[in-house]
Amino acid sequence: MRNRVFHIITHFDIGGAERIAINISKSSSAKWEYHIVEVVRGTSDYSSAMIDELRTYNIKFHRSPIRNNKLGIILFPIWFLGIYLKFRPQIIHTHTEVPDLAIYLFHIVQKFTLQKIKYIRTIHNIKLWTDWGKIGSVVEKFFMRHHANIAISRAVQESYKTHYNESPTIVFNGIEMTSQRKFEGLVEDKINILFAGRLEYQKGVVFYYDTIYNLSQYLFSFDYVFMPSNFEGLATLSIESSFGKTPVIINSCGGLEETLPADWPLKVKNNSVQSYISIFNNLPSQDIYRKLADIGYEYAYKNFTIKKMQQNYEYIYTQKIQEMTVL
């Protein structure tokens, strides 16, 4: 009989945490059965594409009946109970912060029936509970008490230690290498530089292009990827770009700079506009460009493969289940 792991995500929609949950669940190990559960119902075109992907890989999934965030969290313990009782997962793995709160409430409501369940909680962000500070402090005590926390980068680990006086284990996110397709709309005889991210302060930009599902398959089309982020948990796009052998121009911030070698030349401090201008005015020659592309690829392959992430998490799952047996 396979051990069951339930990944709890905010919704089936665009997001780094959702992508990592799917990538773990693509594991080919015969020991594990993965389910993905959303707290709030995703309703975008991206949601449909994600569900199609889950079906392609035969990953079991459970959709929320509720579309409102707060209501989805509050009512989660009620509708999730039936799924839990049917499948009895050994591990519940949550992915920051809506899923964390939903599972905390589920545990409180149903704690007398959950005698043999272990929690894993991946911390995907440097800044937590920006809107729910007091609630967040209670939830953090719950996950620390269950020794559940995993950080996705040194920056996340250091931030968590600063705020909560605990230093979680690090498991770097693993990124799937995808076959590349040409991106339509490139300008010939020009250097094409891609910026991709959400419209928010974290990403360091004030405008955006329409959402593109599975953007990673187009990264090889561009000459550079530009990431002026102010902070990151761990910058997935940077890693994907390195796998696509497209060099990344970055701001030297936590969670982004550690996706590339420490001596990476295409980075600036404090989002300095003048430093960016200097980089753009002195882009490397073709020979150096190819060397940078290879260096980025090799660094990503060494640290951020999907297989390595799957193995690291499955080792942690195994340790948790063994603790269960001892108890």
XYZ file of N, CA and C in Angstrom, residues 116-312:
591
model
N -3.060 10.100 13.863
C -1.840 9.647 13.193
C -1.620 10.400 11.886
N -1.411 11.683 12.017
C -1.160 12.491 10.834
C 0.034 13.393 11.107
N 0.874 13.558 10.097
C 2.048 14.408 10.214
C 1.930 15.568 9.228
N 2.509 16.697 9.626
C 2.428 17.900 8.806
C 3.804 18.283 8.264
N 3.805 18.695 7.012
C 4.935 19.373 6.404
C 4.403 20.711 5.906
N 5.183 21.742 6.095
C 4.745 23.081 5.672
C 5.906 23.773 4.968
N 5.777 24.019 3.686
C 6.807 24.720 2.930
C 6.568 26.220 3.008
N 7.591 26.944 3.434
C 7.517 28.399 3.528
C 8.044 28.968 2.217
N 7.165 29.549 1.420
C 7.522 30.017 0.092
C 7.889 31.496 0.050
N 7.638 32.225 1.133
C 7.804 33.682 1.099
C 8.719 34.166 2.214
N 9.378 35.278 1.957
C 10.185 35.924 2.995
C 9.293 36.666 3.979
N 8.268 37.333 3.465
C 7.348 38.090 4.308
C 6.058 37.303 4.479
N 5.712 37.004 5.731
C 4.529 36.200 6.032
C 3.491 37.026 6.770
N 2.229 36.710 6.529
C 1.097 37.237 7.294
C 1.074 38.762 7.316
N 1.293 39.386 6.183
C 1.319 40.846 6.132
C -0.042 41.455 6.464
N -1.118 40.723 6.209
C -2.459 41.238 6.502
C -3.088 40.618 7.741
N -2.504 39.517 8.219
C -3.097 38.771 9.335
C -2.050 38.483 10.408
N -1.417 39.515 10.908
C -0.295 39.339 11.818
C -0.601 38.517 13.063
N -1.681 38.853 13.769
C -1.995 38.158 15.014
C -2.401 36.709 14.762
N -3.193 36.502 13.714
C -3.576 35.136 13.353
C -2.332 34.343 12.963
N -1.450 34.989 12.210
C -0.248 34.313 11.752
C 0.636 33.845 12.889
N 0.750 34.628 13.943
C 1.605 34.229 15.066
C 1.089 32.958 15.721
N -0.237 32.790 15.767
C -0.826 31.561 16.324
C -0.562 30.370 15.412
N -0.740 30.572 14.112
C -0.522 29.494 13.144
C 0.940 29.071 13.140
N 1.859 30.036 13.242
C 3.281 29.690 13.258
C 3.637 28.822 14.458
N 3.060 29.101 15.608
C 3.315 28.268 16.793
C 2.846 26.833 16.553
N 1.729 26.696 15.844
C 1.206 25.360 15.518
C 2.202 24.577 14.663
N 2.716 25.210 13.605
C 3.634 24.495 12.722
C 4.987 24.252 13.379
N 5.440 25.178 14.205
C 6.689 24.939 14.932
C 6.528 23.799 15.928
N 5.377 23.744 16.575
C 5.120 22.663 17.530
C 5.136 21.293 16.857
N 4.731 21.247 15.596
C 4.723 19.993 14.840
C 6.010 19.779 14.033
N 7.005 20.635 14.237
C 8.296 20.502 13.540
C 8.070 20.308 12.040
N 7.245 21.169 11.477
C 6.759 20.981 10.106
C 7.473 21.851 9.076
N 8.197 22.873 9.498
C 8.628 23.918 8.581
C 9.803 23.535 7.687
N 9.665 23.877 6.418
C 10.717 23.731 5.416
C 10.849 25.075 4.695
N 12.064 25.589 4.586
C 12.320 26.834 3.851
C 12.809 26.500 2.447
N 12.467 27.354 1.479
C 12.853 27.076 0.097
C 14.167 27.749 -0.295
N 14.758 28.541 0.622
C 16.007 29.233 0.298
C 16.653 29.701 1.593
N 17.910 30.095 1.474
C 18.598 30.660 2.651
C 17.944 31.960 3.081
N 17.488 32.744 2.100
C 16.838 34.007 2.432
C 15.572 33.772 3.255
N 14.778 32.775 2.882
C 13.570 32.445 3.639
C 13.937 31.914 5.026
N 14.949 31.055 5.081
C 15.395 30.514 6.365
C 15.827 31.627 7.315
N 16.634 32.548 6.822
C 17.136 33.639 7.658
C 16.013 34.570 8.108
N 15.068 34.852 7.204
C 13.948 35.710 7.556
C 13.082 35.051 8.628
N 12.844 33.746 8.470
C 12.006 33.044 9.449
C 12.687 33.013 10.830
N 13.988 32.798 10.820
C 14.718 32.782 12.088
C 14.644 34.141 12.770
N 14.741 35.215 11.990
C 14.664 36.562 12.541
C 13.313 36.830 13.190
N 12.239 36.380 12.530
C 10.890 36.702 13.008
C 10.353 35.704 14.035
N 10.769 34.433 13.934
C 10.149 33.406 14.778
C 11.148 32.572 15.577
N 12.423 32.932 15.470
C 13.465 32.277 16.263
C 13.535 30.768 16.010
N 13.297 30.371 14.785
C 13.482 28.972 14.384
C 14.169 28.969 13.020
N 15.084 28.016 12.830
C 15.820 27.921 11.567
C 15.386 26.660 10.825
N 14.424 26.773 9.905
C 13.899 25.582 9.234
C 14.929 24.935 8.317
N 14.760 23.646 8.087
C 15.536 22.941 7.073
C 15.267 23.557 5.703
N 16.278 23.579 4.847
C 16.114 24.099 3.489
C 15.967 22.958 2.498
N 14.938 23.029 1.670
C 14.822 22.184 0.485
C 14.597 23.116 -0.691
N 15.593 23.221 -1.556
C 15.442 24.097 -2.715
C 14.336 23.587 -3.626
N 13.582 24.519 -4.176
C 12.576 24.148 -5.165
C 13.233 23.497 -6.372
N 12.581 22.476 -6.897
C 13.055 21.822 -8.103
C 12.223 22.245 -9.293
N 12.888 22.530 -10.386
C 12.225 23.041 -11.577
C 12.328 22.001 -12.693
N 11.220 21.801 -13.372
C 11.184 20.848 -14.471
C 11.734 21.484 -15.736
N 12.670 20.802 -16.374
C 13.191 21.281 -17.650
C 12.183 20.958 -18.743
N 11.803 21.963 -19.525
C 10.768 21.782 -20.536
C 11.346 21.962 -21.930
N 10.730 21.304 -22.900
C 11.123 21.522 -24.283
C 10.747 22.943 -24.683
N 11.552 23.548 -25.537
C 11.395 24.958 -25.846
C 10.625 25.181 -27.150
N 9.822 26.237 -27.164
C 9.057 26.648 -28.342
C 9.362 28.117 -28.631
N 9.272 28.494 -29.878
C 9.529 29.877 -30.246
C 8.387 30.766 -29.776
N 8.745 31.886 -29.183
C 7.760 32.860 -28.732
C 7.448 33.816 -29.878
N 6.195 33.869 -30.265
C 5.793 34.760 -31.350
C 5.801 36.217 -30.873
N 6.241 37.111 -31.722
C 6.249 38.520 -31.368
C 7.623 39.073 -31.071
N 8.663 38.233 -31.184
C 10.006 38.756 -30.998
C 10.355 39.741 -32.129
N 11.144 40.740 -31.800
C 11.544 41.743 -32.785
C 12.892 41.333 -33.374
N 12.923 41.076 -34.666
C 14.162 40.666 -35.321
C 15.188 41.802 -35.275
N 16.460 41.410 -35.219
C 17.582 42.359 -35.213
C 17.595 43.256 -33.977
N 16.859 42.842 -32.941
C 16.885 43.550 -31.666
C 17.244 42.550 -30.562
N 17.769 43.064 -29.465
C 17.972 42.225 -28.286
C 16.649 42.165 -27.537
N 16.084 40.979 -27.422
C 14.772 40.818 -26.794
C 14.949 40.410 -25.331
N 14.452 41.252 -24.454
C 14.590 41.040 -23.010
C 13.206 40.847 -22.408
N 13.047 39.766 -21.659
C 11.750 39.424 -21.067
C 11.700 39.817 -19.605
N 10.625 40.480 -19.215
C 10.258 40.598 -17.803
C 8.960 39.843 -17.616
N 8.874 39.023 -16.571
C 7.633 38.297 -16.287
C 7.412 38.257 -14.785
N 6.227 38.631 -14.348
C 5.907 38.601 -12.929
C 4.539 39.199 -12.690
N 4.081 39.105 -11.436
C 2.794 39.687 -11.082
C 2.920 41.192 -10.900
N 1.802 41.877 -10.992
C 1.766 43.326 -10.821
C 1.719 43.644 -9.329
N 2.899 43.739 -8.733
C 2.955 44.020 -7.304
C 4.341 44.547 -6.959
N 4.450 45.149 -5.784
C 5.701 45.769 -5.351
C 6.843 44.767 -5.330
N 6.561 43.534 -4.901
C 7.606 42.520 -4.774
C 8.404 42.361 -6.063
N 7.744 42.447 -7.202
C 8.397 42.186 -8.477
C 9.102 43.408 -9.053
N 8.914 44.571 -8.454
C 9.667 45.741 -8.863
C 9.248 46.334 -10.197
N 7.971 46.243 -10.554
C 7.501 46.752 -11.847
C 6.068 47.286 -11.659
N 5.601 48.137 -12.557
C 4.256 48.700 -12.437
C 3.369 48.439 -13.646
N 3.748 47.473 -14.519
C 2.872 47.064 -15.620
C 3.194 45.615 -15.971
N 2.289 44.951 -16.708
C 2.504 43.536 -16.997
C 1.826 43.134 -18.296
N 2.268 41.986 -18.833
C 1.734 41.397 -20.052
C 0.682 40.374 -19.677
N -0.154 39.976 -20.640
C -1.185 38.983 -20.348
C -0.566 37.677 -19.860
N -1.306 36.960 -19.018
C -0.837 35.698 -18.464
C -0.584 34.676 -19.566
N 0.555 33.987 -19.452
C 0.902 32.918 -20.395
C 1.137 31.644 -19.601
N 0.376 30.605 -19.910
C 0.547 29.342 -19.207
C 1.846 28.679 -19.653
N 2.589 28.127 -18.682
C 3.832 27.408 -18.963
C 4.820 28.291 -19.730
N 5.045 29.463 -19.192
C 5.948 30.423 -19.818
C 7.352 29.864 -20.004
N 7.741 28.926 -19.140
C 9.111 28.407 -19.182
C 9.483 27.813 -20.533
N 8.480 27.353 -21.289
C 8.785 26.740 -22.582
C 9.219 27.765 -23.639
N 9.044 29.044 -23.350
C 9.399 30.087 -24.314
C 10.685 30.842 -23.952
N 11.287 30.537 -22.828
C 12.378 31.370 -22.337
C 13.595 31.359 -23.247
N 13.828 30.250 -23.929
C 14.969 30.159 -24.833
C 14.855 31.140 -25.997
N 13.629 31.600 -26.264
C 13.418 32.543 -27.366
C 14.063 33.900 -27.109
N 14.212 34.257 -25.836
C 14.670 35.596 -25.493
C 16.183 35.631 -25.302
N 16.743 36.803 -25.467
C 18.177 36.978 -25.251
C 18.510 37.057 -23.765
N 17.667 37.744 -23.014
C 17.855 37.881 -21.574
C 16.492 37.872 -20.882
N 16.517 37.513 -19.607
C 15.361 37.709 -18.737
C 15.752 38.733 -17.684
N 14.867 39.687 -17.443
C 15.134 40.815 -16.550
C 14.301 40.654 -15.288
N 14.958 40.607 -14.131
C 14.256 40.400 -12.866
C 14.684 41.452 -11.845
N 13.965 42.580 -11.771
C 14.280 43.627 -10.797
C 13.523 43.458 -9.480
N 13.336 42.217 -9.041
C 12.546 41.955 -7.830
C 13.158 42.633 -6.611
N 12.304 43.065 -5.704
C 12.756 43.616 -4.429
C 13.016 42.529 -3.399
N 12.320 41.417 -3.503
C 12.583 40.232 -2.673
C 11.890 39.044 -3.307
N 12.364 37.853 -2.981
C 11.777 36.613 -3.475
C 11.905 35.546 -2.388
N 11.017 34.562 -2.447
C 11.237 33.372 -1.634
C 12.371 32.573 -2.266
N 12.142 32.103 -3.465
C 13.166 31.558 -4.347
C 12.650 31.798 -5.757
N 13.451 32.449 -6.576
C 12.964 32.949 -7.863
C 12.912 31.839 -8.907
N 11.731 31.274 -9.085
C 11.542 30.175 -10.028
C 11.894 30.588 -11.454
N 11.478 31.779 -11.855
C 11.722 32.219 -13.222
C 13.214 32.272 -13.543
N 14.013 32.693 -12.594
C 15.453 32.735 -12.805
C 16.006 31.345 -13.074
N 15.562 30.368 -12.294
C 16.025 28.988 -12.476
C 15.562 28.445 -13.821
N 14.301 28.688 -14.153
C 13.778 28.238 -15.446
C 14.555 28.859 -16.599
N 14.928 30.123 -16.450
C 15.699 30.798 -17.490
C 17.064 30.157 -17.657
N 17.688 29.813 -16.533
C 18.987 29.147 -16.619
C 18.867 27.791 -17.300
N 17.804 27.057 -17.007
C 17.590 25.785 -17.699
C 17.351 26.002 -19.197
N 16.777 27.151 -19.545
C 16.576 27.484 -20.947
C 17.779 28.151 -21.580
N 18.901 28.236 -20.813
C 20.151 28.858 -21.273
C 19.933 30.301 -21.729
N 19.085 30.995 -20.986
C 18.871 32.424 -21.197
C 19.396 33.164 -19.970
N 20.470 33.952 -20.091
C 21.028 34.649 -18.927
C 20.030 35.621 -18.301
N 20.162 35.771 -16.984
C 19.222 36.597 -16.217
C 19.935 37.831 -15.676
N 19.307 38.979 -15.866
C 19.772 40.242 -15.296
C 18.952 40.484 -14.036
N 19.618 40.567 -12.887
C 18.875 40.543 -11.629
C 19.248 41.692 -10.702
N 18.319 41.980 -9.781
C 18.627 42.761 -8.601
C 19.157 41.808 -7.537
N 20.195 42.216 -6.854
C 20.830 41.349 -5.865
C 20.022 41.365 -4.571
N 18.984 40.538 -4.536
C 18.124 40.470 -3.352
C 17.983 39.026 -2.902
N 17.572 38.850 -1.641
C 17.400 37.523 -1.087
C 16.400 36.704 -1.875
N 16.725 35.428 -2.085
C 15.825 34.534 -2.802
C 15.968 34.605 -4.302
N 16.690 35.608 -4.799
C 16.959 35.736 -6.230
C 18.438 35.529 -6.515
N 19.301 36.196 -5.750
C 20.723 36.077 -6.040
C 21.246 34.661 -5.798
N 20.611 33.900 -4.904
C 21.108 32.549 -4.655
C 20.674 31.531 -5.718
N 19.905 31.964 -6.705
C 19.583 31.085 -7.832
C 20.708 31.062 -8.859
N 21.733 31.913 -8.665
C 22.847 32.030 -9.593
C 24.162 32.042 -8.810
N 25.283 31.764 -9.467
C 26.560 31.789 -8.751
C 26.826 33.138 -8.089
N 27.593 33.109 -7.012
C 27.858 34.325 -6.241
C 28.556 35.399 -7.072
N 29.356 34.988 -8.061
C 30.085 35.959 -8.876
C 29.368 36.283 -10.189
N 28.058 36.052 -10.235
C 27.283 36.339 -11.449
C 27.419 37.809 -11.815
N 27.849 38.125 -13.043
C 28.145 39.525 -13.379
C 26.929 40.377 -13.725
N 25.805 39.742 -14.078
C 24.641 40.513 -14.543
C 23.689 40.821 -13.392
N 24.209 41.467 -12.351
C 23.362 41.816 -11.217
C 23.751 43.182 -10.678
N 22.775 43.834 -10.071
C 22.996 45.161 -9.489
C 22.557 45.135 -8.033
N 22.930 46.139 -7.286
C 22.506 46.295 -5.902
C 21.420 47.357 -5.805
N 20.431 47.085 -4.948
C 19.387 48.070 -4.634
C 18.643 48.577 -5.861
N 18.493 47.711 -6.866
C 17.763 48.083 -8.084
C 18.262 49.395 -8.680
N 19.567 49.559 -8.687
C 20.159 50.785 -9.200
C 19.904 50.942 -10.697
N 19.194 51.999 -11.066
C 18.890 52.248 -12.475
C 20.173 52.474 -13.267
N 21.094 53.215 -12.694
C 22.350 53.469 -13.391
C 23.136 52.184 -13.634
N 23.088 51.277 -12.671
C 23.780 49.993 -12.844
C 23.122 49.157 -13.930
N 21.793 49.195 -13.986
C 21.104 48.492 -15.070
C 21.481 49.083 -16.427
N 21.510 50.394 -16.501
C 21.874 51.054 -17.754
C 23.275 50.631 -18.179
N 24.170 50.524 -17.203
C 25.534 50.109 -17.506
C 25.567 48.694 -18.063
N 24.764 47.800 -17.478
C 24.702 46.431 -17.995
C 24.140 46.411 -19.412
N 23.051 47.139 -19.628
C 22.411 47.134 -20.953
C 23.314 47.770 -22.019
N 24.124 48.734 -21.602
C 25.025 49.389 -22.550
C 26.311 48.603 -22.796
N 26.546 47.583 -21.988
C 27.786 46.799 -22.105
C 27.482 45.299 -22.042
N 26.496 44.887 -22.808
C 26.129 43.475 -22.823
C 27.291 42.643 -23.351
N 27.431 41.411 -22.845
C 28.608 40.603 -23.200
C 28.650 40.214 -24.671
N 29.855 39.920 -25.123
C 30.038 39.413 -26.479
C 29.391 38.045 -26.604
N 29.272 37.554 -27.815
C 28.628 36.259 -28.035
C 29.353 35.132 -27.314
N 30.677 35.146 -27.308
C 31.440 34.094 -26.630
C 31.174 34.101 -25.131
N 31.228 35.290 -24.534
C 30.965 35.391 -23.092
C 29.508 35.075 -22.795
N 28.619 35.507 -23.686
C 27.188 35.201 -23.529
C 26.973 33.692 -23.428
N 27.593 32.946 -24.348
C 27.422 31.485 -24.337
C 28.004 30.868 -23.075
N 29.138 31.419 -22.602
C 29.721 30.921 -21.361
C 28.791 31.174 -20.180
N 28.193 32.368 -20.117
C 27.249 32.686 -19.043
C 26.033 31.766 -19.089
N 25.546 31.499 -20.299
C 24.403 30.598 -20.454
C 24.743 29.216 -19.911
N 25.936 28.738 -20.195
C 26.360 27.416 -19.711
C 26.565 27.414 -18.203
N 27.148 28.484 -17.673
C 27.371 28.580 -16.222
C 26.036 28.566 -15.479
N 25.072 29.355 -15.976
C 23.751 29.386 -15.341
C 23.077 28.039 -15.387
N 23.177 27.371 -16.533
C 22.567 26.046 -16.682
C 23.188 25.039 -15.714
N 24.500 25.023 -15.647
C 25.182 24.058 -14.777
C 24.855 24.305 -13.309
N 24.755 25.566 -12.918
C 24.417 25.889 -11.535
C 22.996 25.432 -11.212
N 22.070 25.686 -12.130
C 20.683 25.263 -11.923
C 20.580 23.751 -11.867
N 21.299 23.071 -12.758
C 21.234 21.606 -12.797
C 21.802 20.990 -11.514
N 22.812 21.624 -10.962
C 23.431 21.121 -9.732
C 22.516 21.285 -8.531
N 21.737 22.366 -8.499
C 21.009 22.720 -7.277
C 19.493 22.599 -7.341
N 18.892 22.661 -8.537
C 17.453 22.890 -8.592
C 16.698 21.920 -9.506
N 17.166 20.695 -9.642
C 16.421 19.750 -10.469
C 15.186 19.257 -9.726
N 14.159 18.934 -10.479
C 12.916 18.436 -9.892
C 13.143 17.107 -9.183
N 14.027 16.268 -9.738
C 14.295 14.960 -9.132
C 14.922 15.121 -7.755
N 15.864 16.046 -7.635
C 16.507 16.268 -6.345
C 15.499 16.753 -5.312
N 14.616 17.674 -5.696
C 13.586 18.157 -4.775
C 12.667 17.030 -4.343
N 12.207 16.214 -5.300
C 11.324 15.091 -4.979
C 11.981 14.148 -3.980
N 13.233 13.820 -4.214
C 13.942 12.906 -3.314
C 14.099 13.502 -1.924
N 14.397 14.791 -1.849
C 14.557 15.439 -0.540
C 13.254 15.429 0.245
